[in-house]
Tab-separated table of C-alpha atoms and ligand atoms in Angstrom:
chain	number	residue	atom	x	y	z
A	1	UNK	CA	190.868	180.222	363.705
A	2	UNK	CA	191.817	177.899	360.854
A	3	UNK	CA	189.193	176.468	358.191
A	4	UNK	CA	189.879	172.981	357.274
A	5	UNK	CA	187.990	171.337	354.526
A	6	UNK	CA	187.252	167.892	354.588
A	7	UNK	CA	186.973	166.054	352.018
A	8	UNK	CA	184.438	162.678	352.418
A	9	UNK	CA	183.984	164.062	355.299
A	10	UNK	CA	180.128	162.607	356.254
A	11	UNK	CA	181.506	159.020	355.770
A	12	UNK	CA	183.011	157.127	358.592
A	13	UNK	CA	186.486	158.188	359.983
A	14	UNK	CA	185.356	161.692	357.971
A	15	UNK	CA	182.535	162.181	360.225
A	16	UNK	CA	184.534	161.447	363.337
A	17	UNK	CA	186.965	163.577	362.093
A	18	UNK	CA	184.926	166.260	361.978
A	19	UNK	CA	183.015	165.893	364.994
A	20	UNK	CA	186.948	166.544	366.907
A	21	UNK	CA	187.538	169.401	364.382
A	22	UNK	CA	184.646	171.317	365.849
A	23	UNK	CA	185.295	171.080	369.227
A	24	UNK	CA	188.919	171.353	368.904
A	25	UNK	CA	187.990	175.076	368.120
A	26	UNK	CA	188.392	174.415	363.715
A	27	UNK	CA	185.812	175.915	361.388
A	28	UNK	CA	185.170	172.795	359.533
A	29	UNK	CA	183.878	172.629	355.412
A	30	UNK	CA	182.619	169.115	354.573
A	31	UNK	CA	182.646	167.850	350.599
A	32	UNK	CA	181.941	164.441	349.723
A	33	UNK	CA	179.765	163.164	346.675
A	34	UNK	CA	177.803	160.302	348.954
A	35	UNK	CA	179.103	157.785	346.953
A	36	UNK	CA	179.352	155.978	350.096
A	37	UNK	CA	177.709	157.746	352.619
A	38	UNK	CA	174.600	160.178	353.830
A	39	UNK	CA	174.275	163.423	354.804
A	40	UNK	CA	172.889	162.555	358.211
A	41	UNK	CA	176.010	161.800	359.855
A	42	UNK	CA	176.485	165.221	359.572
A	43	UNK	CA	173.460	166.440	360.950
A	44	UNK	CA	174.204	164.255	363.873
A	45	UNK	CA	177.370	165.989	364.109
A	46	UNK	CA	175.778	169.734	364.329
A	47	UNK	CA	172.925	167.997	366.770
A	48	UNK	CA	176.245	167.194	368.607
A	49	UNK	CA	178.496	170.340	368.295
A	50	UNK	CA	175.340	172.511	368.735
A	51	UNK	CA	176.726	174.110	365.454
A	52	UNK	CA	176.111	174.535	361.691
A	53	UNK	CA	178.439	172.856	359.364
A	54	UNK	CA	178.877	173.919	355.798
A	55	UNK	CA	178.444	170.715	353.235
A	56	UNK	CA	178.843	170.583	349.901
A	57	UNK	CA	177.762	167.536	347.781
A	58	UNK	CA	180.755	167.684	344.886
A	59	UNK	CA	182.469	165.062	343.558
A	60	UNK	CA	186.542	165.362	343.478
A	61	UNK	CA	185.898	164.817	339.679
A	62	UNK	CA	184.004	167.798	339.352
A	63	UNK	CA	187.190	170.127	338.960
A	64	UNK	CA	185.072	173.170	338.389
A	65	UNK	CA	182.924	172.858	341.801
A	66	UNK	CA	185.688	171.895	343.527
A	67	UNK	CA	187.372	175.083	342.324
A	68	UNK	CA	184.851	176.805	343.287
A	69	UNK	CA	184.419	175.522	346.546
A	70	UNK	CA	188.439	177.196	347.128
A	71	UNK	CA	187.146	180.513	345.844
A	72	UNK	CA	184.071	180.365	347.848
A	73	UNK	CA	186.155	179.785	350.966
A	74	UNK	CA	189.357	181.081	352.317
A	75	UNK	CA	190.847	177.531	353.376
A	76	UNK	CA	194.018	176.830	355.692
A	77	UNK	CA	194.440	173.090	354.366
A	78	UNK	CA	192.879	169.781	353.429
A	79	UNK	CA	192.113	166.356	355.561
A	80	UNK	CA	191.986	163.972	352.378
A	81	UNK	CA	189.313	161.262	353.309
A	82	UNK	CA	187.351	161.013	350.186
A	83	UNK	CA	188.134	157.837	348.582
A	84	UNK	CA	186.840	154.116	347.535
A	85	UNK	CA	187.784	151.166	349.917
A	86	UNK	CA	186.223	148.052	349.170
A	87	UNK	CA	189.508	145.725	348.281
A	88	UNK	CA	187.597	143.035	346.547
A	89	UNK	CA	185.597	145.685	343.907
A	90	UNK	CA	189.199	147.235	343.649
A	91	UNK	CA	189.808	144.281	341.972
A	92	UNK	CA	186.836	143.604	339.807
A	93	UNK	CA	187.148	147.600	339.215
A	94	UNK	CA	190.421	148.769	339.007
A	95	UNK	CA	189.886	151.482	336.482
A	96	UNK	CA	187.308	152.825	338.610
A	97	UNK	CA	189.215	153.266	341.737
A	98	UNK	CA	192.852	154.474	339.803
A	99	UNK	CA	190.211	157.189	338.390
A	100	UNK	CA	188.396	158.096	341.599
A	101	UNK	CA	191.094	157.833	344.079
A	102	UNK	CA	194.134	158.904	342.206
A	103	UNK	CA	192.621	161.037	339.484
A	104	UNK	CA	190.306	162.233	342.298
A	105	UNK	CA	193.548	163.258	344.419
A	106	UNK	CA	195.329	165.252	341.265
A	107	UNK	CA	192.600	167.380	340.409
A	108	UNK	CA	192.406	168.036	344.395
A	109	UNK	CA	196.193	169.033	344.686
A	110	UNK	CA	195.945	171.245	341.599
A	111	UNK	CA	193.243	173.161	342.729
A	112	UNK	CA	194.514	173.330	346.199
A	113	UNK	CA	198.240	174.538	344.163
A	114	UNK	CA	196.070	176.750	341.893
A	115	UNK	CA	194.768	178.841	345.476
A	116	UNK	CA	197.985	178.098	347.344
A	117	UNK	CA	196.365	176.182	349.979
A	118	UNK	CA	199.580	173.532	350.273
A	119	UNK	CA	198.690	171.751	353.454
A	120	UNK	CA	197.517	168.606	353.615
A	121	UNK	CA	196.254	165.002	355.701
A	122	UNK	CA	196.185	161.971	353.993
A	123	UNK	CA	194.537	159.178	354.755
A	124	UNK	CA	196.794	156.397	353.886
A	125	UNK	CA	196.480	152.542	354.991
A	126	UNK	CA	198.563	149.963	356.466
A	127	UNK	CA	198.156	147.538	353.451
A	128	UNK	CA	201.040	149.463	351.771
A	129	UNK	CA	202.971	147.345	354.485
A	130	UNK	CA	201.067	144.314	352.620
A	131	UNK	CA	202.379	140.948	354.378
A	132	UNK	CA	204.900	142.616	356.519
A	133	UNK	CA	208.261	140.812	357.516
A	134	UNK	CA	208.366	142.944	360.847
A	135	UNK	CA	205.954	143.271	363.761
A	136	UNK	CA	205.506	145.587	365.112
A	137	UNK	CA	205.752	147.829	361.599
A	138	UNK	CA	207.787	150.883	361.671
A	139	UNK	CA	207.258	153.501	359.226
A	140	UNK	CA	210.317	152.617	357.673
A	141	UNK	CA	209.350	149.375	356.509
A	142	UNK	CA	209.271	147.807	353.005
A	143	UNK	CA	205.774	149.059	351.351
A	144	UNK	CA	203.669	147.602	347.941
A	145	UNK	CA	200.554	147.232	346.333
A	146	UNK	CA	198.835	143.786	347.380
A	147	UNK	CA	195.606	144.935	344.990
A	148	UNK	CA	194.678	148.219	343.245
A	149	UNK	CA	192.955	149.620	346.152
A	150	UNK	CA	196.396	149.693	347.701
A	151	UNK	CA	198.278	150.439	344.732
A	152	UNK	CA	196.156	153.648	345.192
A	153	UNK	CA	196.954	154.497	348.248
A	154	UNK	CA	200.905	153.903	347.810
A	155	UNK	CA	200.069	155.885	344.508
A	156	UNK	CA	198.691	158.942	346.177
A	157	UNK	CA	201.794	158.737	348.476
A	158	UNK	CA	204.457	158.638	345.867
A	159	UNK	CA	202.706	161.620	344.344
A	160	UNK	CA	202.305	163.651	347.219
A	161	UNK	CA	206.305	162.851	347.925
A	162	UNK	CA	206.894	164.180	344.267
A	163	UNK	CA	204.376	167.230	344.566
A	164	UNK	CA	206.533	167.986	348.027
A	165	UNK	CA	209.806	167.559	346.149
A	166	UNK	CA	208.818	170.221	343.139
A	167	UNK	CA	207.813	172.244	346.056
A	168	UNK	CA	208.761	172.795	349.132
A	169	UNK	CA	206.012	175.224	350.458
A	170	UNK	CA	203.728	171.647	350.532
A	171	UNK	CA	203.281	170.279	354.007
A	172	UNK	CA	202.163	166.944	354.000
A	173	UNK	CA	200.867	164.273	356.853
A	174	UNK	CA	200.237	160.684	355.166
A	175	UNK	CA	199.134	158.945	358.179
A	176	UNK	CA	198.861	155.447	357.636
A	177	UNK	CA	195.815	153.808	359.500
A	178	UNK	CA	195.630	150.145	360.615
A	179	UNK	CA	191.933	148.814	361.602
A	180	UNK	CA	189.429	151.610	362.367
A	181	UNK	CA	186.608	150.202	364.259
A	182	UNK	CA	184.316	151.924	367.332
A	183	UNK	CA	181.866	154.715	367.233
A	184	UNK	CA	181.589	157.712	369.290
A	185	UNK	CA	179.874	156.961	372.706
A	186	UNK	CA	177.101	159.237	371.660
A	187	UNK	CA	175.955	155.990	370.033
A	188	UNK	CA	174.867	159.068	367.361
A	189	UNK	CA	177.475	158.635	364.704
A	190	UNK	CA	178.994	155.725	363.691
A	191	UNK	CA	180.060	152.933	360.639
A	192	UNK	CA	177.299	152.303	358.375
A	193	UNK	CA	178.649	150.212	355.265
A	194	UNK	CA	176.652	149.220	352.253
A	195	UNK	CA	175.436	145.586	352.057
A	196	UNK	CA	177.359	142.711	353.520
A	197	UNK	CA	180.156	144.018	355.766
A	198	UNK	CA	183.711	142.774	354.548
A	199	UNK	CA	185.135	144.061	357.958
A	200	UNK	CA	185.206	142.004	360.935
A	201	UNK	CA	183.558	144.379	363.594
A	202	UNK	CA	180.742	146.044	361.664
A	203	UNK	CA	180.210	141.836	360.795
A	204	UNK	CA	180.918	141.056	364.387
A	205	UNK	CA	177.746	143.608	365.085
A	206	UNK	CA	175.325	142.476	362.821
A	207	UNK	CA	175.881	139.258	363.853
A	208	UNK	CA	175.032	140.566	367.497
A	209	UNK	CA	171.946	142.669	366.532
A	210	UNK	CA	170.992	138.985	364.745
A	211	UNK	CA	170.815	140.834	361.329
A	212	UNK	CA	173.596	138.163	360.311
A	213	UNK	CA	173.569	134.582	361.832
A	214	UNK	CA	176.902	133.241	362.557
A	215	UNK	CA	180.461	135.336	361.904
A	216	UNK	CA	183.021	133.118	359.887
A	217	UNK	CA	186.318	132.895	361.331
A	218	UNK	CA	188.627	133.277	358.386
A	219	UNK	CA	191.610	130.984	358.979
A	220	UNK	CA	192.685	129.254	362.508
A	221	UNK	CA	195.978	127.761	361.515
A	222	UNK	CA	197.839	131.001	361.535
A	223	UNK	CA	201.124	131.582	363.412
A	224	UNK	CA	199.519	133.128	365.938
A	225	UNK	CA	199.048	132.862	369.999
A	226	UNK	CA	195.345	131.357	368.859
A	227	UNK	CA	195.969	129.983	365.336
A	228	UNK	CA	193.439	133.449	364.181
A	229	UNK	CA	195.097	136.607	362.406
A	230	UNK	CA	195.780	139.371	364.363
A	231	UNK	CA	195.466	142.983	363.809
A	232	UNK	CA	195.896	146.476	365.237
A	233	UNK	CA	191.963	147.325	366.155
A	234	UNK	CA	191.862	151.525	366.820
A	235	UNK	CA	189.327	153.663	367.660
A	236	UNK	CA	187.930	155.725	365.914
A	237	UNK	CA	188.036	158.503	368.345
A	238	UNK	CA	191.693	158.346	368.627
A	239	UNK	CA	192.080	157.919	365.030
A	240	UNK	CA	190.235	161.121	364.726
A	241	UNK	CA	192.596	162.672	367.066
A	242	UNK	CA	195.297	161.925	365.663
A	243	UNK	CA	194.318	163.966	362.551
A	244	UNK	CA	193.897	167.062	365.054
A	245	UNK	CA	197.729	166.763	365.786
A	246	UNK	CA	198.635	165.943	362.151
A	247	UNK	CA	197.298	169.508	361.491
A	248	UNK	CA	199.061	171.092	364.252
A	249	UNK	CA	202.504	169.509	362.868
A	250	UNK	CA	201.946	170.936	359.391
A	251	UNK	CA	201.590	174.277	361.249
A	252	UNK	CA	205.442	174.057	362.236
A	253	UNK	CA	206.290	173.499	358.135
A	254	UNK	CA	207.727	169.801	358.422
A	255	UNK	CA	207.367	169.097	354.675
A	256	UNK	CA	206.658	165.797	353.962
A	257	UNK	CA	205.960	163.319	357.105
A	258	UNK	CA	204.668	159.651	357.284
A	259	UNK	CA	202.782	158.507	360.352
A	260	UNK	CA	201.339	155.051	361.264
A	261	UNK	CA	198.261	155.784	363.488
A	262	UNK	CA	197.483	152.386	365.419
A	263	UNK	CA	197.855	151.375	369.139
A	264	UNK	CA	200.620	149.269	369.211
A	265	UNK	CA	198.698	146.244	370.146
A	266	UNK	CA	197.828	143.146	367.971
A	267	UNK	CA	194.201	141.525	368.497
A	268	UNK	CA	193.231	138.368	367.160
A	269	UNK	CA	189.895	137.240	365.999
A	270	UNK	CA	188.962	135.223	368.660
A	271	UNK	CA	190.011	138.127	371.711
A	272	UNK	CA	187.654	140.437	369.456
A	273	UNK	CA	185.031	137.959	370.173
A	274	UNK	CA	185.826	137.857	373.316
A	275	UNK	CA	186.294	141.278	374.288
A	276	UNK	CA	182.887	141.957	372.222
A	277	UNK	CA	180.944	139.512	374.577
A	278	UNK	CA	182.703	140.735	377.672
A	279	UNK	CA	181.976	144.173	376.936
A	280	UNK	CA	178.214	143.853	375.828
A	281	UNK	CA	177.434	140.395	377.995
A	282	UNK	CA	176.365	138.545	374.234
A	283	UNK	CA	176.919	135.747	372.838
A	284	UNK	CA	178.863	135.753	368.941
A	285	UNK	CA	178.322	132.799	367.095
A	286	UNK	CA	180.943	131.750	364.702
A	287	UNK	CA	182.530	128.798	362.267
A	288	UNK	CA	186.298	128.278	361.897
A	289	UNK	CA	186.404	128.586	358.046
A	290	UNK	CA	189.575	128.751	355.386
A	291	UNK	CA	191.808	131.593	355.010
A	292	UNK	CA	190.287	134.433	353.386
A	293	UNK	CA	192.960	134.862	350.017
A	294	UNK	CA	195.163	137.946	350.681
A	295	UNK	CA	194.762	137.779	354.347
A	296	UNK	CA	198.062	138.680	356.280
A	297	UNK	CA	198.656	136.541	359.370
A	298	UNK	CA	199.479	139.261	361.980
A	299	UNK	CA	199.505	143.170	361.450
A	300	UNK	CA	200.080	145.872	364.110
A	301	UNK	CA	201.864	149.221	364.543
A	302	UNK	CA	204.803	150.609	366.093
A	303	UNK	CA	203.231	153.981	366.947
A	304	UNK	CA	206.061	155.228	368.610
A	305	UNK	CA	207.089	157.873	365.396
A	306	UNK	CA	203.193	159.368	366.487
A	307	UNK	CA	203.444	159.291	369.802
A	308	UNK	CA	206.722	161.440	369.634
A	309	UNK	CA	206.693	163.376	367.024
A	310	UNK	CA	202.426	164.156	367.404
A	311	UNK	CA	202.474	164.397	371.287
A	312	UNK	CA	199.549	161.473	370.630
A	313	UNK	CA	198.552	158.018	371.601
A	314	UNK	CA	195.467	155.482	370.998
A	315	UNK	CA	194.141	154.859	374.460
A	316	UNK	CA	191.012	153.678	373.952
A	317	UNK	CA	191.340	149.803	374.593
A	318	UNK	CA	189.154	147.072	373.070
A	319	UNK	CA	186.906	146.424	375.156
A	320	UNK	CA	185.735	150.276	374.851
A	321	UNK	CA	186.115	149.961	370.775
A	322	UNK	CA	183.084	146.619	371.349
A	323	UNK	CA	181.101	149.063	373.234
A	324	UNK	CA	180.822	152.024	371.834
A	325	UNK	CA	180.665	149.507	368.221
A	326	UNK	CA	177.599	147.867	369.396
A	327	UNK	CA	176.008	151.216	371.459
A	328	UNK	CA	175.567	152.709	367.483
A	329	UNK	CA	174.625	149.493	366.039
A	330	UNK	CA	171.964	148.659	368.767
A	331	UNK	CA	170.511	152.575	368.533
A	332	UNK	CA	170.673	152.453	364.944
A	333	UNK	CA	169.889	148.574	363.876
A	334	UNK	CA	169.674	150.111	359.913
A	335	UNK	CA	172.470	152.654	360.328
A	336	UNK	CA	171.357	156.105	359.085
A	337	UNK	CA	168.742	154.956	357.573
K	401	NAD	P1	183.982	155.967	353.881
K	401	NAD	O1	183.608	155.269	352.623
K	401	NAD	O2	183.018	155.933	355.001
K	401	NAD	O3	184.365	157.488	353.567
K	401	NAD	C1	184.912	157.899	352.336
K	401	NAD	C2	184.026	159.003	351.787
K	401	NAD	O4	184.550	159.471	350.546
K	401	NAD	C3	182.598	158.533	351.519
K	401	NAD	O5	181.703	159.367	352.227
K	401	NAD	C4	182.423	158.682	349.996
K	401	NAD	O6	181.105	159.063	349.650
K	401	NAD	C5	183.456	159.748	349.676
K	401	NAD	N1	183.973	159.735	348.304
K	401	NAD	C6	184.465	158.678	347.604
K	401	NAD	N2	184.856	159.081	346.387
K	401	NAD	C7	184.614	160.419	346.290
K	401	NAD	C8	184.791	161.391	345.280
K	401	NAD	N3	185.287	161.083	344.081
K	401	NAD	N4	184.438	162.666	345.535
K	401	NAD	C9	183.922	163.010	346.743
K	401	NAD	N5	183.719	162.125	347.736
K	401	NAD	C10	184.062	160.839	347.512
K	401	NAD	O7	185.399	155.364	354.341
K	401	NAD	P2	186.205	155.594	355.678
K	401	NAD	O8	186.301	154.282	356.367
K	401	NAD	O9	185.710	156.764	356.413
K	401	NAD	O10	187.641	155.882	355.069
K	401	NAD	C11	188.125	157.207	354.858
K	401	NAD	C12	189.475	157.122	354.165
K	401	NAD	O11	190.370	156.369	354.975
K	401	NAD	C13	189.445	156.441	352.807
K	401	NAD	O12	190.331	157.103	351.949
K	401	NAD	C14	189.958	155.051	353.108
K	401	NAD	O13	190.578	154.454	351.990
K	401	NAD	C15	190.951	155.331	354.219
K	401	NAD	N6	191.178	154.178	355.090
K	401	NAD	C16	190.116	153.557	355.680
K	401	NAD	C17	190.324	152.452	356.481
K	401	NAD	C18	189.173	151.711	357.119
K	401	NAD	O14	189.357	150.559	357.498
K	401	NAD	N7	188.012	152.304	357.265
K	401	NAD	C19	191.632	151.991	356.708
K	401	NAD	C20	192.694	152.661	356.108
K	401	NAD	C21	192.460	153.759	355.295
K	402	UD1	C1	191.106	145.543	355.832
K	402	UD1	C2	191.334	145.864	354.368
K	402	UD1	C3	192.686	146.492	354.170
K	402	UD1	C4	192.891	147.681	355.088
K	402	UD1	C5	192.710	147.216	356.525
K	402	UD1	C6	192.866	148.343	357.509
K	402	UD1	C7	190.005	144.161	353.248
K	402	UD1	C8	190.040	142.875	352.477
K	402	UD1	N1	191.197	144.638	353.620
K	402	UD1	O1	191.946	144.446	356.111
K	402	UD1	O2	192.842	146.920	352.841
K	402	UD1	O3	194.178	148.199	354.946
K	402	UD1	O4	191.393	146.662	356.653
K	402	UD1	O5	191.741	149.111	357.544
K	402	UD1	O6	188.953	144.736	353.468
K	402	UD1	N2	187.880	138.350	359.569
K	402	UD1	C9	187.157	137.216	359.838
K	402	UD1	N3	185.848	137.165	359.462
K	402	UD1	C10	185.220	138.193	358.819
K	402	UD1	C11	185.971	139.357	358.546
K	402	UD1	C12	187.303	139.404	358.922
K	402	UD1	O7	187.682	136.263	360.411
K	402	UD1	O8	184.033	138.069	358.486
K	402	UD1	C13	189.282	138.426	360.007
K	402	UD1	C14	190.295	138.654	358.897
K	402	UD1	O9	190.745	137.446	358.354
K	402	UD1	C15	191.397	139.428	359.624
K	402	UD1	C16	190.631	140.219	360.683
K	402	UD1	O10	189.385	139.552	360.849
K	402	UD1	O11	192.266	138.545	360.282
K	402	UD1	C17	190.372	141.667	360.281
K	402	UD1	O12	189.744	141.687	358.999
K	402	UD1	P1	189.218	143.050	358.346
K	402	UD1	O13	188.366	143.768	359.307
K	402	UD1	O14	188.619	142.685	357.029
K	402	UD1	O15	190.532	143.921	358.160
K	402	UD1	P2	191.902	143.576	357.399
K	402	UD1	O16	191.920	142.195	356.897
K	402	UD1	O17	193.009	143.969	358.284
């Protein structure tokens, strides 16, 4: 049996993550430093699995407790989670995210190096495609840094690439995600972001619950089949899935492999709306306002390299990312709280 440890692994797609891990058969250790999330998505998790899951609150900072936490246990890799997010503080902050995320990721790789534990997920994003030329977006298309929270990500990839290059006896997955959004159907664990969602479908939610009054629709002059932008909406189930089989390839020593986890399929605001009132018979309010700055038009995967090369597919369709989005949000109106 292989121990994975996770790092930010009680926040969102961590907690997800880990949830799969466990009943895929993995022993599972959790770090994170709840920068951004609670422990109680992890008790959810055991209440769940039925079983006890080792956390650890360390920050990836900390080098000395995260060493310890490879002495302590007798790991088989790393699923790289723990990071900051939020675009717009990236940019108010960049010093703060270059220090946690890529500083963060160093110390990580040089204490994982230091016990030779040399396999490892990343969890890259699909803004290092920024405004792409292409869609659908292989793998092998242009990539840059549209603000510092993606100039840490393509960061992170460019020195994972180099750490593979010294060394061959790295393996390493950077999957590249596109737009996260769903719950499990437990309704038990789900997202639960600080303050004002930036995200449409947490915003779409809160809006439902009537926490929020109307949801602004940002742009409707875009190229599009209904003038809104249009993304690649996953679930978070499949997302988590997909890191299950990203292990398993490491297992047969690829070296260095690049991923794009997303369905294949392009939503636009408006058929989220949609498919959120279908799917939970509610009405969404909303205002056609400007462009939000930075916004790409349309953004979607060509998962075809995953679906391959990872045996693996997103199959949960939209309408089942609205539920199972608005089953957590309805049985948990002030998240973990
Ligand atoms: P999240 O904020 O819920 O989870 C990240 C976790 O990392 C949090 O629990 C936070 O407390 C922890 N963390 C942050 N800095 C840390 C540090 N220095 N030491 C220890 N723990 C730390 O976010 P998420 O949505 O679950 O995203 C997980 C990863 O996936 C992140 O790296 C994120 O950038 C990436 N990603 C997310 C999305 C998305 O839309 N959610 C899309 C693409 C990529
Ligand atoms: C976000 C991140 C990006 C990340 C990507 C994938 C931001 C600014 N960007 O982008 O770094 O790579 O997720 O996880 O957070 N929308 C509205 N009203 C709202 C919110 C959003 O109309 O209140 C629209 C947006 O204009 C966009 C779509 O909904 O067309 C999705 O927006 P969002 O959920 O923020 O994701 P991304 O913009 O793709």
């Amino acid at each position: 049996m292989q121990t994975i440890l996770v790092t930010g692994g009680t926040g969102f797609i961590g907690s997800h993550t880990v949830l799969e891990l466990v009943n895929s058969g993995f022993q599972v250790v959790v770090m994170d430093n709840l920068s951004n999330s609670k422990t109680a998505s992890l008790l959810r998790v055991e209440e769940l699995t039925g079983k006890k899951i080792p956390f650890h609150k360390v920050d990836l900072l900390d080098t000395q407790s995260l060493d310890k936490l490879f002495t302590d246990y007798d790991l088989d890799g790393v699923i790289h989670f723990a990071g900051l997010k939020a675009v717009g503080e990236s940019v108010e902050k960049p010093l703060y995210y270059y220090k946690n995320n890529i500083s963060g990721t160093v110390n990580l790789c040089e204490i994982m190096s230091k016990h030779g534990v040399k396999n490892i997920v990343f969890s890259s994003s699909a803004t290092v495609y920024g405004d792409p030329e292409i869609n659908p977006i292989p793998e092998t298309a242009p990539v840059t840094a549209v603000n510092p929270y993606g100039r840490t990500k393509l960061t992170i990839e460019y020195i994972l690439k180099e750490l593979y290059e010294s060394d061959h006896s790295w393996n390493v997955a950077l999957l590249r995600y596109f737009n996260p959004v769903g719950a499990h159907e437990s309704g038990l664990i789900g997202e639960d972001p600080t303050g004002t969602p930036n995200n449409l479908m947490p915003f779409v939610t809160q809006v439902a619950v009537g926490k929020l009054e109307k949801l602004r629709v940002f742009g409707s002059d875009y190229t599009t089949h209904d003038g809104t932008g249009v993304r690649d909406y996953i679930h978070v189930i499949d997302l988590a899935i997909g890191h299950i089989k990203a292990l398993e390839k490491l297992n047969t020593n690829p070296g260095i492999v690049t991923y794009n986890l997303g369905t294949g399929k392009g939503s636009s605001v408006l058929d989220v709306i949609t498919a959120f009132e279908k799917a939970n018979d509610i009405n969404i309010p909303y205002t056609i306002v400007d462009r939000r700055p930075g916004d790409a038009a349309v953004c979607y995967a060509d998962p075809s390299k995953a679906n391959k090369e990872l045996n693996w597919a997103a199959n949960r369709d939209l309408q089942t990312m609205c539920r199972d989005a608005w089953n957590w949000q309805t049985k948990n109106p002030k998240g973990y709280e």
